[in-house]
Amino acid sequence: MSNTARWAVVAASAALMAAVTGCSSGQSPADAKGGSPHPGAMAPSSSAASDPSIPAGPGPQSAYTVQQQPAPGSCHFRYTADKQPLPDPKCTPGATNPKVTPATLKTTICHKGYTSGIRPPANITGREKKANAASYGYTASLHDAEYDHLISLELGGDPNDPRNLWVEPPSPGHKPGSGPNNPKDRVENRLKSAICSGKAELTKAQRAIAHDWTTAESVLGLDQ
């Protein structure tokens, strides 16, 4: 074999080995080109796809304005097996208060009086409530329905993001005309206590209450 032929064989073998090594290293095309993935990028997984992050809202405002609600009739209530109401996840997925993080718990939701200082006034929420009732096609008495934060303020929910507010119908057994009296409020109180005592993680509690308030305590292992 001539020297030229020998060098051609060596070069071809080297190229083949480089290709095999590149494939087995697990590099993405961007890595192979010397680039780096976006710092916020995450490889897709089944768990990430089924439990997307809850969006962050604008947070507390010095002055609130009436927020536009979903189109009339575009939202639909869901109900649990025992007829407890749940919101439409497309209209009301929840939204978090960016000021509330695991690092700020002591100065935010675990600090007495925090939520009262960030709550939108009734002249704002009253108008939003009426519009949101139309979004959900709710025609019963608004006196008996609560304009509810899906992720409550005490759990780090955004005060006035329309994605975090919905007209919550009364629960089964409610006496007409008696005003809102929903068991979800008691669940929220217990979750807040669990967060502030270190028994539950903030983000996990927010996700649990946003998904289904009736199962939130069970999901977090707090109903034992």
PDB file of C-alpha atoms in Angstrom:
ATOM      1  CA  MET A   1       0.000   0.000   0.000  1.00  0.00           C
ATOM      2  CA  SER A   2       1.375   3.421  -0.895  1.00  0.00           C
ATOM      3  CA  ASN A   3       2.029   6.101   1.740  1.00  0.00           C
ATOM      4  CA  THR A   4      -0.830   8.178   0.307  1.00  0.00           C
ATOM      5  CA  ALA A   5      -3.291   5.314   0.740  1.00  0.00           C
ATOM      6  CA  ARG A   6      -2.078   4.621   4.270  1.00  0.00           C
ATOM      7  CA  TRP A   7      -2.658   8.273   5.284  1.00  0.00           C
ATOM      8  CA  ALA A   8      -6.154   8.183   3.762  1.00  0.00           C
ATOM      9  CA  VAL A   9      -7.060   5.146   5.916  1.00  0.00           C
ATOM     10  CA  VAL A  10      -5.679   6.801   9.086  1.00  0.00           C
ATOM     11  CA  ALA A  11      -7.605  10.019   8.431  1.00  0.00           C
ATOM     12  CA  ALA A  12     -10.859   8.130   7.825  1.00  0.00           C
ATOM     13  CA  SER A  13     -10.427   6.128  11.049  1.00  0.00           C
ATOM     14  CA  ALA A  14      -9.754   9.285  13.064  1.00  0.00           C
ATOM     15  CA  ALA A  15     -12.898  10.954  11.709  1.00  0.00           C
ATOM     16  CA  LEU A  16     -15.001   7.900  12.562  1.00  0.00           C
ATOM     17  CA  MET A  17     -13.688   7.797  16.154  1.00  0.00           C
ATOM     18  CA  ALA A  18     -14.398  11.518  16.628  1.00  0.00           C
ATOM     19  CA  ALA A  19     -17.982  11.064  15.449  1.00  0.00           C
ATOM     20  CA  VAL A  20     -18.571   8.116  17.797  1.00  0.00           C
ATOM     21  CA  THR A  21     -17.056   9.994  20.764  1.00  0.00           C
ATOM     22  CA  GLY A  22     -19.210  13.054  20.090  1.00  0.00           C
ATOM     23  CA  CYS A  23     -22.400  10.985  20.032  1.00  0.00           C
ATOM     24  CA  SER A  24     -21.609   9.084  23.223  1.00  0.00           C
ATOM     25  CA  SER A  25     -20.741  12.255  25.173  1.00  0.00           C
ATOM     26  CA  GLY A  26     -24.402  13.316  25.226  1.00  0.00           C
ATOM     27  CA  GLN A  27     -23.635  16.774  23.761  1.00  0.00           C
ATOM     28  CA  SER A  28     -26.421  18.658  22.079  1.00  0.00           C
ATOM     29  CA  PRO A  29     -25.824  20.213  18.650  1.00  0.00           C
ATOM     30  CA  ALA A  30     -25.251  23.564  20.367  1.00  0.00           C
ATOM     31  CA  ASP A  31     -22.656  21.993  22.678  1.00  0.00           C
ATOM     32  CA  ALA A  32     -20.872  20.336  19.778  1.00  0.00           C
ATOM     33  CA  LYS A  33     -20.524  23.710  18.095  1.00  0.00           C
ATOM     34  CA  GLY A  34     -18.925  25.183  21.182  1.00  0.00           C
ATOM     35  CA  GLY A  35     -22.074  26.999  22.321  1.00  0.00           C
ATOM     36  CA  SER A  36     -23.774  26.673  25.705  1.00  0.00           C
ATOM     37  CA  PRO A  37     -27.425  26.093  26.524  1.00  0.00           C
ATOM     38  CA  HIS A  38     -29.551  29.003  27.694  1.00  0.00           C
ATOM     39  CA  PRO A  39     -28.939  29.347  31.462  1.00  0.00           C
ATOM     40  CA  GLY A  40     -32.648  28.941  32.138  1.00  0.00           C
ATOM     41  CA  ALA A  41     -33.142  26.008  29.825  1.00  0.00           C
ATOM     42  CA  MET A  42     -34.254  22.687  31.255  1.00  0.00           C
ATOM     43  CA  ALA A  43     -34.462  19.332  29.587  1.00  0.00           C
ATOM     44  CA  PRO A  44     -38.130  18.387  29.105  1.00  0.00           C
ATOM     45  CA  SER A  45     -39.478  15.721  31.410  1.00  0.00           C
ATOM     46  CA  SER A  46     -42.834  14.155  32.025  1.00  0.00           C
ATOM     47  CA  SER A  47     -43.103  15.777  35.469  1.00  0.00           C
ATOM     48  CA  ALA A  48     -42.267  19.242  34.155  1.00  0.00           C
ATOM     49  CA  ALA A  49     -44.797  18.888  31.367  1.00  0.00           C
ATOM     50  CA  SER A  50     -47.592  17.849  33.728  1.00  0.00           C
ATOM     51  CA  ASP A  51     -46.837  20.468  36.391  1.00  0.00           C
ATOM     52  CA  PRO A  52     -45.856  23.745  34.727  1.00  0.00           C
ATOM     53  CA  SER A  53     -44.663  26.595  36.879  1.00  0.00           C
ATOM     54  CA  ILE A  54     -47.282  29.021  38.094  1.00  0.00           C
ATOM     55  CA  PRO A  55     -46.833  32.444  36.491  1.00  0.00           C
ATOM     56  CA  ALA A  56     -45.689  35.386  38.600  1.00  0.00           C
ATOM     57  CA  GLY A  57     -47.968  38.398  38.713  1.00  0.00           C
ATOM     58  CA  PRO A  58     -46.991  42.069  38.988  1.00  0.00           C
ATOM     59  CA  GLY A  59     -47.144  41.977  42.776  1.00  0.00           C
ATOM     60  CA  PRO A  60     -48.546  44.553  45.220  1.00  0.00           C
ATOM     61  CA  GLN A  61     -49.288  47.989  43.766  1.00  0.00           C
ATOM     62  CA  SER A  62     -49.455  51.410  45.398  1.00  0.00           C
ATOM     63  CA  ALA A  63     -52.686  51.983  43.456  1.00  0.00           C
ATOM     64  CA  TYR A  64     -54.738  49.227  41.866  1.00  0.00           C
ATOM     65  CA  THR A  65     -56.693  49.468  38.631  1.00  0.00           C
ATOM     66  CA  VAL A  66     -59.585  47.336  37.417  1.00  0.00           C
ATOM     67  CA  GLN A  67     -58.202  44.377  35.471  1.00  0.00           C
ATOM     68  CA  GLN A  68     -59.728  43.049  32.279  1.00  0.00           C
ATOM     69  CA  GLN A  69     -61.417  39.682  32.743  1.00  0.00           C
ATOM     70  CA  PRO A  70     -61.782  36.750  30.311  1.00  0.00           C
ATOM     71  CA  ALA A  71     -64.495  37.028  27.680  1.00  0.00           C
ATOM     72  CA  PRO A  72     -68.050  36.336  28.888  1.00  0.00           C
ATOM     73  CA  GLY A  73     -68.880  32.636  28.865  1.00  0.00           C
ATOM     74  CA  SER A  74     -65.306  31.593  28.095  1.00  0.00           C
ATOM     75  CA  CYS A  75     -64.614  30.024  31.508  1.00  0.00           C
ATOM     76  CA  HIS A  76     -66.201  26.935  33.036  1.00  0.00           C
ATOM     77  CA  PHE A  77     -66.367  25.759  36.625  1.00  0.00           C
ATOM     78  CA  ARG A  78     -65.165  22.290  37.536  1.00  0.00           C
ATOM     79  CA  TYR A  79     -66.452  20.285  40.474  1.00  0.00           C
ATOM     80  CA  THR A  80     -64.967  17.567  42.637  1.00  0.00           C
ATOM     81  CA  ALA A  81     -66.786  14.293  43.301  1.00  0.00           C
ATOM     82  CA  ASP A  82     -68.408  15.865  46.362  1.00  0.00           C
ATOM     83  CA  LYS A  83     -69.434  18.985  44.394  1.00  0.00           C
ATOM     84  CA  GLN A  84     -66.822  21.405  45.684  1.00  0.00           C
ATOM     85  CA  PRO A  85     -66.144  24.121  43.086  1.00  0.00           C
ATOM     86  CA  LEU A  86     -62.841  24.495  41.246  1.00  0.00           C
ATOM     87  CA  PRO A  87     -61.902  27.154  38.668  1.00  0.00           C
ATOM     88  CA  ASP A  88     -61.132  26.732  34.987  1.00  0.00           C
ATOM     89  CA  PRO A  89     -57.331  26.259  34.777  1.00  0.00           C
ATOM     90  CA  LYS A  90     -57.232  28.013  31.408  1.00  0.00           C
ATOM     91  CA  CYS A  91     -58.805  31.158  32.833  1.00  0.00           C
ATOM     92  CA  THR A  92     -57.559  30.916  36.400  1.00  0.00           C
ATOM     93  CA  PRO A  93     -54.231  29.040  36.663  1.00  0.00           C
ATOM     94  CA  GLY A  94     -53.127  31.151  39.617  1.00  0.00           C
ATOM     95  CA  ALA A  95     -50.401  33.792  39.825  1.00  0.00           C
ATOM     96  CA  THR A  96     -47.844  34.408  42.544  1.00  0.00           C
ATOM     97  CA  ASN A  97     -46.713  37.542  44.322  1.00  0.00           C
ATOM     98  CA  PRO A  98     -43.028  37.987  43.336  1.00  0.00           C
ATOM     99  CA  LYS A  99     -42.344  39.695  46.661  1.00  0.00           C
ATOM    100  CA  VAL A 100     -43.056  36.438  48.505  1.00  0.00           C
ATOM    101  CA  THR A 101     -40.198  33.949  48.293  1.00  0.00           C
ATOM    102  CA  PRO A 102     -38.731  31.366  50.674  1.00  0.00           C
ATOM    103  CA  ALA A 103     -36.178  34.014  51.659  1.00  0.00           C
ATOM    104  CA  THR A 104     -38.778  36.692  52.500  1.00  0.00           C
ATOM    105  CA  LEU A 105     -41.356  34.676  54.449  1.00  0.00           C
ATOM    106  CA  LYS A 106     -40.621  36.379  57.779  1.00  0.00           C
ATOM    107  CA  THR A 107     -41.209  39.836  56.347  1.00  0.00           C
ATOM    108  CA  THR A 108     -44.154  38.931  54.112  1.00  0.00           C
ATOM    109  CA  ILE A 109     -46.799  36.269  54.670  1.00  0.00           C
ATOM    110  CA  CYS A 110     -45.462  35.177  58.068  1.00  0.00           C
ATOM    111  CA  HIS A 111     -45.487  38.768  59.305  1.00  0.00           C
ATOM    112  CA  LYS A 112     -48.743  39.782  60.980  1.00  0.00           C
ATOM    113  CA  GLY A 113     -50.724  42.307  58.961  1.00  0.00           C
ATOM    114  CA  TYR A 114     -48.898  41.771  55.676  1.00  0.00           C
ATOM    115  CA  THR A 115     -51.903  40.690  53.617  1.00  0.00           C
ATOM    116  CA  SER A 116     -54.145  43.518  54.809  1.00  0.00           C
ATOM    117  CA  GLY A 117     -51.609  45.998  53.472  1.00  0.00           C
ATOM    118  CA  ILE A 118     -51.594  44.583  49.925  1.00  0.00           C
ATOM    119  CA  ARG A 119     -55.269  43.743  49.405  1.00  0.00           C
ATOM    120  CA  PRO A 120     -56.983  45.621  46.531  1.00  0.00           C
ATOM    121  CA  PRO A 121     -59.868  47.894  47.616  1.00  0.00           C
ATOM    122  CA  ALA A 122     -63.499  46.855  47.219  1.00  0.00           C
ATOM    123  CA  ASN A 123     -64.187  49.525  44.594  1.00  0.00           C
ATOM    124  CA  ILE A 124     -61.716  47.685  42.354  1.00  0.00           C
ATOM    125  CA  THR A 125     -62.544  44.065  43.147  1.00  0.00           C
ATOM    126  CA  GLY A 126     -66.304  44.706  43.107  1.00  0.00           C
ATOM    127  CA  ARG A 127     -66.200  45.674  39.439  1.00  0.00           C
ATOM    128  CA  GLU A 128     -63.852  42.824  38.611  1.00  0.00           C
ATOM    129  CA  LYS A 129     -66.099  40.356  40.407  1.00  0.00           C
ATOM    130  CA  LYS A 130     -69.101  41.318  38.309  1.00  0.00           C
ATOM    131  CA  ALA A 131     -67.127  40.985  35.080  1.00  0.00           C
ATOM    132  CA  ASN A 132     -65.601  37.668  36.186  1.00  0.00           C
ATOM    133  CA  ALA A 133     -69.058  36.292  36.966  1.00  0.00           C
ATOM    134  CA  ALA A 134     -69.889  36.915  33.312  1.00  0.00           C
ATOM    135  CA  SER A 135     -66.643  35.183  32.315  1.00  0.00           C
ATOM    136  CA  TYR A 136     -67.773  32.058  34.183  1.00  0.00           C
ATOM    137  CA  GLY A 137     -71.425  32.381  33.267  1.00  0.00           C
ATOM    138  CA  TYR A 138     -72.302  32.648  36.965  1.00  0.00           C
ATOM    139  CA  THR A 139     -75.848  33.980  37.324  1.00  0.00           C
ATOM    140  CA  ALA A 140     -76.669  33.188  40.960  1.00  0.00           C
ATOM    141  CA  SER A 141     -76.422  35.767  43.737  1.00  0.00           C
ATOM    142  CA  LEU A 142     -73.025  37.474  43.873  1.00  0.00           C
ATOM    143  CA  HIS A 143     -73.701  38.020  47.566  1.00  0.00           C
ATOM    144  CA  ASP A 144     -73.205  34.282  48.097  1.00  0.00           C
ATOM    145  CA  ALA A 145     -70.132  33.994  45.871  1.00  0.00           C
ATOM    146  CA  GLU A 146     -66.615  34.918  46.928  1.00  0.00           C
ATOM    147  CA  TYR A 147     -64.286  36.762  44.548  1.00  0.00           C
ATOM    148  CA  ASP A 148     -61.488  34.489  45.567  1.00  0.00           C
ATOM    149  CA  HIS A 149     -57.726  34.474  45.170  1.00  0.00           C
ATOM    150  CA  LEU A 150     -56.975  30.978  43.884  1.00  0.00           C
ATOM    151  CA  ILE A 151     -53.588  31.215  45.608  1.00  0.00           C
ATOM    152  CA  SER A 152     -54.575  33.270  48.614  1.00  0.00           C
ATOM    153  CA  LEU A 153     -52.638  36.341  49.683  1.00  0.00           C
ATOM    154  CA  GLU A 154     -51.498  34.487  52.793  1.00  0.00           C
ATOM    155  CA  LEU A 155     -49.923  31.820  50.561  1.00  0.00           C
ATOM    156  CA  GLY A 156     -48.107  34.320  48.370  1.00  0.00           C
ATOM    157  CA  GLY A 157     -50.738  34.771  45.682  1.00  0.00           C
ATOM    158  CA  ASP A 158     -50.767  37.908  43.548  1.00  0.00           C
ATOM    159  CA  PRO A 159     -53.217  40.521  44.845  1.00  0.00           C
ATOM    160  CA  ASN A 160     -54.887  41.578  41.591  1.00  0.00           C
ATOM    161  CA  ASP A 161     -53.663  39.494  38.683  1.00  0.00           C
ATOM    162  CA  PRO A 162     -56.827  38.298  36.859  1.00  0.00           C
ATOM    163  CA  ARG A 163     -55.228  34.862  36.499  1.00  0.00           C
ATOM    164  CA  ASN A 164     -55.400  34.499  40.280  1.00  0.00           C
ATOM    165  CA  LEU A 165     -58.988  35.595  40.902  1.00  0.00           C
ATOM    166  CA  TRP A 166     -62.306  33.890  40.218  1.00  0.00           C
ATOM    167  CA  VAL A 167     -65.910  34.022  41.332  1.00  0.00           C
ATOM    168  CA  GLU A 168     -66.096  30.997  43.620  1.00  0.00           C
ATOM    169  CA  PRO A 169     -69.610  29.564  43.989  1.00  0.00           C
ATOM    170  CA  PRO A 170     -70.767  28.494  47.452  1.00  0.00           C
ATOM    171  CA  SER A 171     -69.989  24.969  48.610  1.00  0.00           C
ATOM    172  CA  PRO A 172     -72.630  22.268  49.129  1.00  0.00           C
ATOM    173  CA  GLY A 173     -74.816  22.835  52.157  1.00  0.00           C
ATOM    174  CA  HIS A 174     -74.524  26.600  51.911  1.00  0.00           C
ATOM    175  CA  LYS A 175     -77.603  28.522  53.049  1.00  0.00           C
ATOM    176  CA  PRO A 176     -78.719  30.919  50.291  1.00  0.00           C
ATOM    177  CA  GLY A 177     -78.445  34.557  51.282  1.00  0.00           C
ATOM    178  CA  SER A 178     -75.944  33.936  54.089  1.00  0.00           C
ATOM    179  CA  GLY A 179     -72.955  35.230  52.149  1.00  0.00           C
ATOM    180  CA  PRO A 180     -69.681  33.452  51.270  1.00  0.00           C
ATOM    181  CA  ASN A 181     -68.660  30.695  53.639  1.00  0.00           C
ATOM    182  CA  ASN A 182     -66.242  28.435  51.824  1.00  0.00           C
ATOM    183  CA  PRO A 183     -64.171  25.641  53.408  1.00  0.00           C
ATOM    184  CA  LYS A 184     -61.267  26.571  51.107  1.00  0.00           C
ATOM    185  CA  ASP A 185     -60.487  29.423  53.511  1.00  0.00           C
ATOM    186  CA  ARG A 186     -59.739  26.978  56.324  1.00  0.00           C
ATOM    187  CA  VAL A 187     -57.416  24.977  54.082  1.00  0.00           C
ATOM    188  CA  GLU A 188     -55.538  28.168  53.230  1.00  0.00           C
ATOM    189  CA  ASN A 189     -55.099  29.022  56.903  1.00  0.00           C
ATOM    190  CA  ARG A 190     -53.664  25.602  57.671  1.00  0.00           C
ATOM    191  CA  LEU A 191     -51.289  25.744  54.697  1.00  0.00           C
ATOM    192  CA  LYS A 192     -50.001  29.132  55.791  1.00  0.00           C
ATOM    193  CA  SER A 193     -49.319  27.798  59.283  1.00  0.00           C
ATOM    194  CA  ALA A 194     -47.484  24.840  57.768  1.00  0.00           C
ATOM    195  CA  ILE A 195     -45.333  27.125  55.611  1.00  0.00           C
ATOM    196  CA  CYS A 196     -44.457  29.483  58.447  1.00  0.00           C
ATOM    197  CA  SER A 197     -43.619  26.591  60.778  1.00  0.00           C
ATOM    198  CA  GLY A 198     -41.393  24.940  58.194  1.00  0.00           C
ATOM    199  CA  LYS A 199     -43.672  21.943  57.649  1.00  0.00           C
ATOM    200  CA  ALA A 200     -44.411  22.792  54.018  1.00  0.00           C
ATOM    201  CA  GLU A 201     -42.488  24.433  51.195  1.00  0.00           C
ATOM    202  CA  LEU A 202     -43.913  27.654  49.771  1.00  0.00           C
ATOM    203  CA  THR A 203     -43.850  26.687  46.103  1.00  0.00           C
ATOM    204  CA  LYS A 204     -45.229  23.205  46.722  1.00  0.00           C
ATOM    205  CA  ALA A 205     -48.098  24.639  48.761  1.00  0.00           C
ATOM    206  CA  GLN A 206     -48.860  27.169  46.011  1.00  0.00           C
ATOM    207  CA  ARG A 207     -48.943  24.473  43.371  1.00  0.00           C
ATOM    208  CA  ALA A 208     -51.113  22.215  45.503  1.00  0.00           C
ATOM    209  CA  ILE A 209     -53.738  24.875  46.235  1.00  0.00           C
ATOM    210  CA  ALA A 210     -53.767  26.036  42.603  1.00  0.00           C
ATOM    211  CA  HIS A 211     -54.320  22.501  41.338  1.00  0.00           C
ATOM    212  CA  ASP A 212     -57.096  21.459  43.730  1.00  0.00           C
ATOM    213  CA  TRP A 213     -57.698  23.041  47.112  1.00  0.00           C
ATOM    214  CA  THR A 214     -59.624  19.978  48.308  1.00  0.00           C
ATOM    215  CA  THR A 215     -56.549  17.732  48.003  1.00  0.00           C
ATOM    216  CA  ALA A 216     -53.814  20.242  48.850  1.00  0.00           C
ATOM    217  CA  GLU A 217     -53.261  19.069  52.427  1.00  0.00           C
ATOM    218  CA  SER A 218     -53.169  15.429  51.386  1.00  0.00           C
ATOM    219  CA  VAL A 219     -50.681  16.137  48.591  1.00  0.00           C
ATOM    220  CA  LEU A 220     -48.406  17.930  51.071  1.00  0.00           C
ATOM    221  CA  GLY A 221     -48.755  15.192  53.697  1.00  0.00           C
ATOM    222  CA  LEU A 222     -50.437  17.522  56.167  1.00  0.00           C
ATOM    223  CA  ASP A 223     -53.671  15.645  56.707  1.00  0.00           C
ATOM    224  CA  GLN A 224     -52.158  12.916  58.883  1.00  0.00           C
TER     225      GLN A 224
END
